[in-house]
Amino acid sequence: MSDDDILALDAKYIWHPFTQAATAAPPLHAVRGSGAMIQTADGKEYVDLVSSWWVNLHGHANPVIARAVAEQAATLEQAIFAEFTHDPAVRLAAKVCQQLPGDLDRVFYSDDGSTAVEVAMKMARQYWSNQGQNRQVYVGFDGGYHGDTVGAMSVGRSSGYFGAWENMLFPVEIAPFPTTWDGDDTIQAREAAALDALDAILDRNRDRIAALIIEPLIQGAAGMRMCRPDFLRAVAERAAQAGTLLILDEVMTGFGRTGASFACVKAGITPDMICLSKGLTGGFLPMAMTVTREFIYQAFLAPQVSRAFLHGHSYTANPLGCAAGLASLELLLGAQCQARIKGIEALHRQRLDHIARLDIVAHPRLCGTIAAFDLPGDGYGAEIGPMLKLQLRERGLLTRPMGNVMYVLPPYCMDDAALHHAWDIIDDVISKISGDAACCASRKSSGPWMTSSAMPSMP
Ligand SMILES: *Cc1c(COP(=O)(O)O)cnc(C)c1O
């Protein structure tokens, strides 16, 4: 079929995610991928600087992972996981747990980031009810995003994406998230205020809190908002003191994104549960894990079936996903990939420091392989994002600025030359915008830091 035929069928039959089709440009027609590049039917190539919604680690159509999936598909494609176990599921679970701190040793498989969060929330609630405690309150953080299913939307309600479903969501307590950036000299005071507010929430809900849930170190969909490891450690201490559970949503931060294997490792904390997805299969297949500490699992063991966690998905622990996960993890732990992760962070550092010279660039920030900064305009409705995206696309870069937030989140396979080339283009395009006086009505000194009422448009 020709490019035009496919686009016509797309226009007739497909409903795209996070897209206002009435006004959006037609989608790009991808035909193949290789390394950080995605090639389209018209012969153009785009550098995937968003790792295809933060899932890709080792490049597109990575041959090692492709082979592992093909071999598994010809061996055992799927087996009902309530009756069977299988090599890929067991080996992947063991391998992930070996990378996690403490006794985070029990893996519950599901299908995507949202289900990993739903599972954690349901487990937390039942963990308490199995012990005769009725704990219904969840504590989330301002701007936090945890997925698009109803429970995940509820704890992520302050992200501002869910207006259409407000009346479906259950109430949660929302604590402040003290964001920080290069050269931020206000963070100590804001962190202290955020912890005071958290303390007040914990006091007010004593013995009623099922769990705290937080995106550790970086809130992704909120606009790559970063906090200090110190804050995360303080949150973990308070959760422990309050005698409640701490859930880390590492759906985005897991598998090397923050520079360490996991954000919890970087911060030196052990949560009670951790949610993993996105990078788990290197971006090949939808799959997720909720990993818990052993005492949580033990609280579900009893003669009565009703004490068990009666939850599951048709494709739980799909062998193809597990095979992809195993192959991806092996690549991730290899010396070559570890060196690239360090290389990307060092290169980002250099390029961020350079682009920060521009008048319209504010709040430059870096965590591992993720570099971000703000442009004029505040969050939702910022004109600059869509304009920048189109201009970069014309120059062969795939980016998705979130409102006025620009970020670079490349696959780890990108070498220094390719990444420098991408930054050259970004720097050039933003310099030209910076020189265009019309756009600079709001200068960096007056540009407001994003608040929960002014969130970026789409992740
Ligand atoms: C993307 C994301 C989710 C949701 O994952 P899906 O696979 O899109 O359901 C949850 N939490 C965080 C932190 C995410 O970035």
Coordinates of C-alpha atoms and ligand atoms in Angstrom, one line a residue:
M1 CA 0.0 0.0 0.0
S2 CA 1.2 3.5 -0.8
D3 CA 1.9 6.1 1.9
D4 CA -1.3 8.0 0.9
D5 CA -3.4 4.8 1.2
I6 CA -2.1 4.1 4.7
L7 CA -2.7 7.7 5.8
A8 CA -6.3 7.6 4.3
L9 CA -7.0 4.4 6.2
D10 CA -5.5 5.9 9.3
A11 CA -7.8 9.0 9.0
K12 CA -10.8 6.7 8.5
Y13 CA -10.1 4.0 11.2
I14 CA -7.6 5.1 13.8
W15 CA -8.1 7.0 17.0
H16 CA -4.7 8.2 18.2
P17 CA -3.8 8.7 21.9
F18 CA -3.5 12.1 23.5
T19 CA -4.4 13.7 20.2
Q20 CA -7.0 16.3 19.2
A21 CA -7.6 14.9 15.7
A22 CA -9.7 17.9 14.6
T23 CA -6.6 20.1 14.6
A24 CA -3.6 17.8 14.7
A25 CA -1.4 17.4 11.6
P26 CA -1.6 13.9 10.1
P27 CA 0.7 11.4 11.9
L28 CA 4.1 10.5 10.5
H29 CA 4.0 7.1 8.7
A30 CA 6.8 5.0 10.3
V31 CA 8.1 2.1 8.3
R32 CA 11.3 1.0 10.1
G33 CA 13.5 1.8 13.0
S34 CA 17.2 1.4 13.6
G35 CA 19.2 2.7 16.6
A36 CA 17.8 6.1 17.5
M37 CA 16.3 6.6 14.1
I38 CA 12.8 6.1 12.8
Q39 CA 12.3 6.1 9.1
T40 CA 9.1 7.2 7.4
A41 CA 7.4 6.1 4.2
D42 CA 8.5 9.3 2.4
G43 CA 12.2 8.3 3.0
K44 CA 12.8 10.8 5.8
E45 CA 14.5 9.9 9.1
Y46 CA 13.8 11.2 12.5
V47 CA 16.0 11.0 15.6
D48 CA 13.8 9.7 18.4
L49 CA 14.7 12.1 21.2
V50 CA 11.7 11.0 23.3
S51 CA 12.6 7.3 23.2
S52 CA 9.1 6.7 21.8
W53 CA 7.3 7.9 25.0
W54 CA 10.2 7.0 27.3
V55 CA 10.2 3.3 26.6
N56 CA 13.1 2.6 24.3
L57 CA 16.5 1.9 25.8
H58 CA 18.8 0.3 23.2
G59 CA 17.5 1.6 19.9
H60 CA 14.7 0.6 17.6
A61 CA 14.5 -3.0 16.2
N62 CA 17.5 -3.8 18.4
P63 CA 18.7 -7.1 16.9
V64 CA 19.5 -8.8 20.2
I65 CA 16.1 -8.2 21.6
A66 CA 14.4 -9.0 18.3
R67 CA 16.1 -12.4 18.2
A68 CA 15.2 -13.2 21.8
V69 CA 11.5 -12.4 21.1
A70 CA 11.5 -14.4 17.9
E71 CA 13.0 -17.4 19.6
Q72 CA 10.6 -17.2 22.4
A73 CA 7.6 -16.8 20.0
A74 CA 8.6 -20.1 18.3
T75 CA 9.0 -21.8 21.7
L76 CA 6.2 -20.7 24.0
E77 CA 4.2 -17.6 23.2
Q78 CA 1.7 -17.5 26.2
A79 CA 0.6 -19.7 29.0
I80 CA -2.0 -18.9 31.7
F81 CA 0.0 -17.6 34.6
A82 CA -2.4 -18.7 37.3
E83 CA -1.6 -22.3 36.3
F84 CA 1.9 -22.2 34.9
T85 CA 5.2 -20.7 35.5
H86 CA 7.9 -20.5 32.9
D87 CA 11.6 -19.7 32.4
P88 CA 11.4 -16.2 31.1
A89 CA 9.1 -15.0 33.8
V90 CA 11.1 -16.5 36.7
R91 CA 14.5 -15.5 35.3
L92 CA 13.4 -11.9 34.6
A93 CA 11.8 -11.5 38.1
A94 CA 15.0 -12.8 39.7
K95 CA 17.2 -10.6 37.6
V96 CA 15.2 -7.4 38.3
C97 CA 15.1 -8.2 42.1
Q98 CA 18.8 -8.6 42.1
Q99 CA 19.1 -5.0 40.9
L100 CA 16.7 -3.7 43.5
P101 CA 17.7 -2.7 47.1
G102 CA 16.7 -4.6 50.3
D103 CA 14.1 -7.3 50.2
L104 CA 12.1 -6.0 47.2
D105 CA 11.8 -9.7 46.2
R106 CA 8.2 -10.4 45.1
V107 CA 7.2 -9.7 41.5
F108 CA 3.6 -9.3 40.4
Y109 CA 3.4 -9.0 36.6
S110 CA 0.9 -6.8 34.7
D111 CA 0.7 -5.0 31.4
D112 CA 1.6 -1.4 31.5
G113 CA 2.5 1.4 33.9
S114 CA -1.1 2.2 34.8
T115 CA -1.8 -1.4 35.8
A116 CA 1.5 -1.6 37.8
V117 CA 0.2 1.4 39.8
E118 CA -3.4 0.0 40.1
V119 CA -1.9 -3.3 41.4
A120 CA 0.3 -1.4 44.0
M121 CA -2.7 0.6 45.2
K122 CA -5.0 -2.4 45.5
M123 CA -2.2 -4.4 47.3
A124 CA -1.6 -1.6 49.7
R125 CA -5.3 -1.4 50.6
Q126 CA -5.7 -5.2 51.0
Y127 CA -2.4 -5.4 52.9
W128 CA -4.1 -3.4 55.7
S129 CA -7.5 -4.9 55.5
N130 CA -6.0 -8.4 55.7
Q131 CA -4.8 -7.2 59.1
G132 CA -8.1 -5.8 60.2
Q133 CA -7.2 -2.2 59.4
N134 CA -9.4 0.0 57.3
R135 CA -6.9 2.4 55.7
Q136 CA -8.4 4.2 52.8
V137 CA -6.3 7.4 52.3
Y138 CA -3.6 7.7 49.7
V139 CA -1.1 10.5 49.7
G140 CA 0.2 11.7 46.3
F141 CA 2.4 14.6 45.3
D142 CA 1.5 17.8 43.5
G143 CA 1.9 17.3 39.7
G144 CA 2.4 13.6 40.0
Y145 CA 1.3 11.4 37.1
H146 CA 0.7 7.7 37.5
G147 CA -1.3 6.6 34.4
D148 CA -4.7 6.8 32.8
T149 CA -6.8 4.2 34.6
V150 CA -9.1 5.4 37.3
G151 CA -7.0 4.6 40.4
A152 CA -3.9 5.9 38.8
M153 CA -5.8 9.0 37.7
S154 CA -7.0 9.5 41.2
V155 CA -3.5 9.6 42.8
G156 CA -2.3 11.6 39.9
R157 CA -5.3 14.0 39.9
S158 CA -3.2 17.1 40.5
S159 CA -1.4 16.5 37.2
G160 CA -4.3 18.4 35.6
Y161 CA -4.9 16.0 32.8
F162 CA -8.1 14.5 34.0
G163 CA -10.8 17.2 34.1
A164 CA -13.2 15.2 32.0
W165 CA -13.3 12.5 34.7
E166 CA -13.1 14.5 37.8
N167 CA -16.2 13.0 39.3
M168 CA -15.0 9.4 38.8
L169 CA -11.9 10.0 40.9
F170 CA -11.6 9.2 44.6
P171 CA -10.3 11.8 47.0
V172 CA -6.5 11.8 47.8
E173 CA -4.3 13.9 49.9
I174 CA -1.8 15.9 47.8
A175 CA 1.6 17.0 49.3
P176 CA 3.8 19.6 47.6
F177 CA 6.7 18.5 45.3
P178 CA 9.6 20.9 45.7
T179 CA 11.1 21.1 42.2
T180 CA 14.7 22.2 41.7
W181 CA 17.1 23.2 38.8
D182 CA 20.7 24.2 38.2
G183 CA 21.7 27.1 40.5
D184 CA 18.4 27.0 42.5
D185 CA 19.2 28.8 45.8
T186 CA 15.6 28.6 47.2
I187 CA 15.3 24.8 47.4
Q188 CA 16.2 24.4 51.1
A189 CA 13.3 26.7 52.2
R190 CA 10.8 25.2 49.7
E191 CA 11.8 21.6 50.7
A192 CA 11.3 22.4 54.4
A193 CA 7.9 23.9 53.6
A194 CA 6.9 20.9 51.6
L195 CA 7.9 18.5 54.4
D196 CA 5.9 20.6 56.9
A197 CA 2.9 20.2 54.7
L198 CA 3.5 16.5 54.4
D199 CA 3.8 16.2 58.1
A200 CA 0.5 18.0 58.5
I201 CA -1.2 15.5 56.1
L202 CA 0.4 12.6 58.0
D203 CA -0.8 13.9 61.3
R204 CA -4.3 14.6 60.1
N205 CA -4.7 11.1 58.7
R206 CA -2.9 9.1 61.4
D207 CA -3.5 5.3 61.0
R208 CA -5.8 5.9 58.0
I209 CA -3.1 6.1 55.3
A210 CA -2.8 3.1 53.0
A211 CA 0.2 4.4 51.2
L212 CA 2.2 7.3 49.9
I213 CA 3.0 7.2 46.1
I214 CA 5.6 9.3 44.4
E215 CA 7.6 9.5 41.2
P216 CA 11.1 9.4 42.6
L217 CA 13.6 12.2 41.6
I218 CA 11.7 13.2 38.4
Q219 CA 8.0 13.8 37.7
G220 CA 7.9 13.0 34.0
A221 CA 4.5 14.0 32.6
A222 CA 4.4 17.1 34.8
G223 CA 7.2 18.5 32.7
M224 CA 10.4 16.7 33.8
R225 CA 10.2 18.3 37.2
M226 CA 13.1 17.2 39.4
C227 CA 13.5 17.0 43.1
R228 CA 16.6 16.4 45.2
P229 CA 17.5 12.9 46.6
D230 CA 17.4 14.6 50.0
F231 CA 13.7 15.2 49.6
L232 CA 13.0 11.7 48.6
R233 CA 15.0 10.4 51.6
A234 CA 13.0 12.7 53.9
V235 CA 9.7 11.4 52.4
A236 CA 10.8 7.8 52.9
E237 CA 11.7 8.5 56.6
R238 CA 8.4 10.1 57.2
A239 CA 6.5 7.2 55.6
A240 CA 8.4 4.8 57.9
Q241 CA 7.8 6.9 61.0
A242 CA 4.1 7.1 60.2
G243 CA 4.0 3.3 59.9
T244 CA 2.5 3.4 56.4
L245 CA 3.7 2.0 53.0
L246 CA 5.8 3.9 50.4
I247 CA 5.2 3.2 46.7
L248 CA 7.7 4.4 44.2
D249 CA 6.4 4.8 40.7
E250 CA 9.5 4.1 38.7
V251 CA 7.6 3.5 35.5
M252 CA 9.6 6.3 33.8
T253 CA 12.7 6.5 36.1
G254 CA 13.6 2.8 36.1
F255 CA 16.2 1.0 34.1
G256 CA 19.0 3.6 34.0
R257 CA 17.0 6.8 33.1
T258 CA 18.3 8.7 36.2
G259 CA 21.9 7.5 35.7
A260 CA 21.6 4.7 38.3
S261 CA 19.7 1.4 37.7
F262 CA 16.7 2.8 39.6
A263 CA 16.0 6.2 41.2
C264 CA 15.7 4.4 44.6
V265 CA 19.2 3.2 44.2
K266 CA 20.4 6.6 43.4
A267 CA 18.7 8.1 46.4
G268 CA 19.7 5.2 48.7
I269 CA 16.2 4.3 49.8
T270 CA 14.2 1.1 49.9
P271 CA 10.5 1.6 49.2
D272 CA 7.8 -1.0 50.2
M273 CA 6.7 -1.4 46.6
I274 CA 8.0 -0.3 43.2
C275 CA 6.2 0.0 39.9
L276 CA 8.1 -0.7 36.7
S277 CA 7.2 -0.7 33.0
K278 CA 8.2 1.5 30.0
G279 CA 12.0 0.5 29.8
L280 CA 11.3 -3.0 31.2
T281 CA 11.2 -4.6 27.8
G282 CA 13.6 -2.1 26.2
G283 CA 10.5 -0.7 24.4
F284 CA 9.5 -3.9 22.6
L285 CA 6.4 -5.1 24.3
P286 CA 3.9 -3.7 26.8
M287 CA 4.6 -5.3 30.2
A288 CA 4.9 -4.2 33.8
M289 CA 5.9 -5.3 37.3
T290 CA 4.9 -4.3 40.8
V291 CA 7.7 -5.5 43.1
T292 CA 7.0 -5.7 46.8
R293 CA 8.9 -6.4 50.0
E294 CA 8.5 -9.9 51.4
F295 CA 6.4 -8.9 54.4
I296 CA 3.7 -7.6 52.1
Y297 CA 3.5 -10.9 50.3
Q298 CA 3.4 -12.7 53.6
A299 CA 0.3 -10.7 54.7
F300 CA -1.7 -12.3 51.9
L301 CA -0.9 -15.9 52.9
A302 CA -3.8 -17.6 54.8
P303 CA -6.1 -20.6 54.5
Q304 CA -8.9 -18.4 53.1
V305 CA -8.9 -17.6 49.4
S306 CA -10.3 -14.2 50.3
R307 CA -7.0 -13.1 51.8
A308 CA -5.2 -13.7 48.5
F309 CA -4.7 -11.0 45.9
L310 CA -7.5 -11.8 43.6
H311 CA -6.3 -9.7 40.6
G312 CA -4.8 -10.7 37.3
H313 CA -4.6 -9.8 33.6
S314 CA -5.1 -12.2 30.6
Y315 CA -1.5 -11.7 29.4
T316 CA 0.1 -11.7 32.9
A317 CA 3.8 -12.5 32.5
N318 CA 3.6 -12.9 28.7
P319 CA 6.7 -14.9 27.7
L320 CA 7.5 -12.7 24.8
G321 CA 7.6 -9.6 27.0
C322 CA 9.7 -11.5 29.6
A323 CA 12.1 -12.6 26.9
A324 CA 12.4 -9.0 25.7
G325 CA 12.9 -7.9 29.2
L326 CA 15.7 -10.4 29.9
A327 CA 17.6 -9.5 26.7
S328 CA 17.1 -5.7 27.4
L329 CA 18.4 -6.1 31.0
E330 CA 21.4 -7.9 29.8
L331 CA 22.2 -5.1 27.4
L332 CA 21.6 -2.5 30.1
L333 CA 24.0 -4.1 32.5
G334 CA 26.7 -4.5 29.9
A335 CA 29.8 -2.2 30.1
Q336 CA 29.0 -0.6 26.8
C337 CA 25.5 0.6 27.8
Q338 CA 26.7 1.7 31.2
A339 CA 29.4 3.8 29.6
R340 CA 26.8 5.4 27.2
I341 CA 24.5 6.3 30.1
K342 CA 27.5 8.2 31.7
G343 CA 28.5 9.7 28.4
I344 CA 24.9 11.0 27.7
E345 CA 24.8 12.6 31.1
A346 CA 28.2 14.3 30.6
L347 CA 27.2 15.5 27.1
H348 CA 23.8 16.8 28.4
R349 CA 25.6 18.7 31.1
Q350 CA 27.9 20.5 28.6
R351 CA 25.0 21.3 26.2
L352 CA 22.6 22.4 28.9
D353 CA 25.3 24.8 30.4
H354 CA 25.7 26.2 26.9
I355 CA 22.1 26.7 26.0
A356 CA 21.4 28.3 29.3
R357 CA 23.2 31.4 27.9
L358 CA 20.0 32.2 25.9
D359 CA 17.6 34.7 27.4
I360 CA 14.6 32.5 26.9
V361 CA 16.0 29.4 28.5
A362 CA 15.1 29.0 32.2
H363 CA 15.5 26.4 34.9
P364 CA 18.0 24.1 33.1
R365 CA 18.0 20.7 34.9
L366 CA 19.6 17.3 34.5
C367 CA 19.1 13.9 36.0
G368 CA 21.0 11.0 34.4
T369 CA 20.0 10.7 30.7
I370 CA 17.2 13.4 31.0
A371 CA 17.9 17.0 30.3
A372 CA 15.2 19.6 30.5
F373 CA 14.6 23.4 30.6
D374 CA 11.8 25.9 30.4
L375 CA 10.9 28.4 27.7
P376 CA 8.6 31.4 27.9
G377 CA 4.9 30.9 28.5
D378 CA 3.4 29.0 31.3
G379 CA 2.5 25.4 30.9
Y380 CA -0.8 24.6 29.5
G381 CA -1.5 26.4 26.2
A382 CA 2.1 27.5 25.8
E383 CA 2.4 28.4 22.1
I384 CA 6.1 27.8 22.0
G385 CA 6.0 24.0 22.4
P386 CA 4.1 23.1 19.2
M387 CA 6.1 25.7 17.2
L388 CA 9.4 24.3 18.5
K389 CA 8.3 20.8 17.8
L390 CA 7.4 21.5 14.2
Q391 CA 10.7 23.4 13.6
L392 CA 12.7 20.6 15.1
R393 CA 10.8 18.0 13.1
E394 CA 11.7 19.8 9.9
R395 CA 15.3 19.4 10.9
G396 CA 14.9 15.7 11.5
L397 CA 14.4 15.6 15.3
L398 CA 11.4 13.9 17.0
T399 CA 10.7 15.8 20.2
R400 CA 7.5 16.5 22.2
P401 CA 7.9 19.6 24.3
M402 CA 5.3 19.6 27.1
G403 CA 3.8 23.1 26.9
N404 CA 6.8 25.4 27.5
V405 CA 9.0 22.5 28.8
M406 CA 11.6 21.2 26.4
Y407 CA 13.4 18.0 27.2
V408 CA 15.8 15.5 25.6
L409 CA 15.4 11.8 26.6
P410 CA 17.4 9.7 24.1
P411 CA 17.8 6.0 23.8
Y412 CA 21.1 4.9 25.4
C413 CA 22.5 3.6 22.1
M414 CA 23.0 7.2 20.8
D415 CA 26.7 8.0 20.5
D416 CA 28.3 11.4 21.3
A417 CA 28.5 12.5 17.7
A418 CA 24.8 11.8 17.0
L419 CA 23.7 13.4 20.3
H420 CA 25.9 16.5 19.7
H421 CA 24.4 16.8 16.3
A422 CA 20.9 16.8 17.8
W423 CA 21.8 19.4 20.4
D424 CA 23.4 21.6 17.7
I425 CA 20.0 21.6 15.9
I426 CA 18.1 22.3 19.2
D427 CA 20.5 25.1 20.1
D428 CA 20.3 26.6 16.7
V429 CA 16.5 26.6 16.5
I430 CA 16.1 27.9 20.0
S431 CA 18.7 30.6 19.4
K432 CA 16.7 31.8 16.4
I433 CA 13.5 31.9 18.4
S434 CA 15.4 33.7 21.2
G435 CA 16.4 36.3 18.7
D436 CA 12.9 36.8 17.6
A437 CA 11.7 39.6 19.9
A438 CA 8.0 38.9 19.4
C439 CA 8.2 35.7 21.3
C440 CA 10.2 37.1 24.2
A441 CA 7.4 38.9 25.9
S442 CA 7.9 36.8 29.0
R443 CA 11.6 36.8 29.9
K444 CA 13.2 34.2 32.1
S445 CA 13.2 36.4 35.2
S446 CA 9.5 36.8 35.0
G447 CA 8.6 33.4 33.6
P448 CA 6.5 31.6 36.2
W449 CA 7.5 28.2 37.5
M450 CA 4.8 25.8 36.5
T451 CA 2.1 25.3 39.1
S452 CA -0.5 22.5 39.2
S453 CA -3.1 24.8 37.7
A454 CA -0.9 25.5 34.7
M455 CA 0.3 22.2 33.6
P456 CA 1.8 21.4 30.2
S457 CA -0.5 20.2 27.5
M458 CA 0.3 16.6 26.6
P459 CA 3.1 14.3 27.6
Ligands
LIG1 C1 3.9 6.6 31.6 C2 3.8 6.5 33.1 C3 2.7 5.8 33.7 C4 1.7 5.0 32.9 O1 2.2 4.0 32.1 P1 1.4 3.5 30.9 O2 2.3 2.4 30.4 O3 1.3 4.6 29.9 O4 0.1 3.0 31.4 C5 2.7 5.7 35.1 N1 3.6 6.4 35.8 C6 4.6 7.1 35.3 C7 5.6 7.8 36.2 C8 4.7 7.2 33.9 O5 5.6 8.0 33.4

